[in-house]
Structure formats: structure tokens, C-alpha cells
XYZ file of C-alpha atoms in Angstrom:
106
model
C -26.021 7.093 51.349
C -29.341 5.312 49.525
C -29.249 2.677 47.207
C -31.994 4.490 44.765
C -29.280 7.893 44.570
C -26.123 5.609 44.723
C -27.553 3.430 41.251
C -29.259 6.699 39.352
C -25.451 7.899 39.772
C -23.489 4.333 38.536
C -26.811 4.644 35.407
C -24.809 8.281 34.375
C -21.629 6.446 34.722
C -22.232 3.393 32.768
C -23.789 5.762 29.809
C -21.364 8.286 30.108
C -18.181 5.231 29.055
C -20.876 4.233 26.270
C -20.450 7.907 24.849
C -17.285 8.010 25.694
C -16.455 4.075 23.768
C -19.028 4.816 20.910
C -16.878 8.317 20.450
C -13.942 6.068 20.498
C -15.350 3.788 17.685
C -16.202 6.560 15.454
C -12.997 8.500 15.646
C -11.088 4.703 15.276
C -12.891 4.483 11.689
C -12.910 8.099 10.338
C -9.196 7.448 10.491
C -9.175 4.266 8.944
C -10.407 5.628 5.965
C -8.492 8.667 5.937
C -5.883 6.299 6.037
C -7.087 4.119 3.485
C -7.667 7.155 1.653
C -3.974 8.217 1.925
C -2.474 4.359 1.284
C -5.097 4.133 -1.779
C -3.955 7.962 -3.068
C -0.399 6.693 -3.563
C -0.708 3.861 -5.626
C 0.454 4.293 -8.599
C -2.373 2.649 -11.481
C 0.011 0.938 -14.619
C -0.778 0.522 -18.295
C -0.195 -2.662 -19.857
C -0.854 -2.955 -23.348
C -1.427 -6.294 -24.889
C 1.984 -7.779 -26.615
C 3.945 -5.602 -24.575
C 6.903 -6.426 -23.391
C 6.703 -6.765 -18.697
C 8.887 -8.157 -16.545
C 7.721 -10.183 -13.253
C 9.230 -9.902 -9.507
C 8.039 -12.989 -7.558
C 4.688 -12.634 -6.605
C 2.898 -14.339 -4.466
C -0.117 -12.119 -3.847
C -3.257 -11.725 -6.215
C -4.210 -8.232 -5.032
C -4.628 -6.746 -8.739
C -4.777 -9.590 -11.056
C -3.354 -9.089 -14.818
C -3.441 -12.119 -16.984
C -0.650 -13.059 -19.210
C 1.224 -15.475 -21.811
C 4.829 -16.801 -21.143
C 7.289 -16.432 -24.501
C 8.592 -19.374 -24.585
C 5.603 -22.100 -22.959
C 2.621 -19.451 -24.433
C 0.870 -20.333 -21.201
C -1.764 -17.876 -19.837
C -2.006 -17.253 -16.224
C -2.942 -14.190 -13.039
C -0.303 -12.362 -11.810
C -1.213 -9.262 -9.271
C -0.204 -6.165 -11.914
C 1.589 -4.065 -8.739
C 4.519 -6.914 -9.515
C 4.741 -5.542 -13.147
C 7.048 -3.330 -14.514
C 7.949 -2.049 -18.315
C 9.610 -3.849 -19.797
C 12.386 -1.887 -22.174
C 14.632 -3.826 -25.241
C 16.506 -0.638 -26.402
C 17.908 0.655 -23.356
C 21.048 1.638 -23.447
C 22.684 2.266 -20.330
C 25.069 4.870 -19.997
C 28.683 4.908 -19.718
C 30.377 6.082 -16.592
C 32.662 8.618 -16.151
C 35.049 7.473 -13.206
C 37.381 10.854 -11.415
C 40.145 9.822 -9.287
C 40.510 11.599 -6.301
C 44.278 12.968 -4.742
C 44.934 12.709 -0.945
C 45.759 16.179 0.146
C 48.765 16.731 1.828
C 49.362 19.607 4.614
């Protein structure tokens, strides 16, 4: 084999691999953008007003910072807004009627 021919073929193979790699990067970027858009669309935005009571779950993440004030200590602190839920003071639970089923005798 001639060295020149082999060298050209090798350069073409390397260029083809580079194109494949670039296409893979583009496809991965498009996939990540679509996944992020879907994820962001599913996040519910919560609206809280000043003075409203909320329930706070144990929060370690500080993604969507919201400043709240403790009713007992009057201290202000920032928490993850996704961990807050509205607190309903006058929420009444409904009584559930219990029905006892008898076994079928065959």
C-alpha cells in the first residue's frame, strides 16, 4: 500500500469520527433542553401573601428562596419555597362511614 493513500483514508476516517462526535454533542444538548423544558413546565408556582400561615417541611435545599417569619420567635429566615404548603386553619375533616362486609357462605 502506498503511504499517501493510507494517510488520506485515515484523515477521512478521523474527520468522519469528529462529525459523529459533534452530532452526538448536539443531540445530547437538544435532549437536555427538551427534558429541562418538560421538567420546568411541571413545576407548580405557589403564591403566598404576607401574613399567610404556611407549613414548612424539613428543607435543606435553597433553590427558590422565600423569606418567612416564625410566629413564636418573630425571627426571619429564608427557606426553599418548594417546601412550603398553605396552612388552612378552619379545615374540617369529614367523618367516614364504615361498612362491615360479611363473608359469603358457599
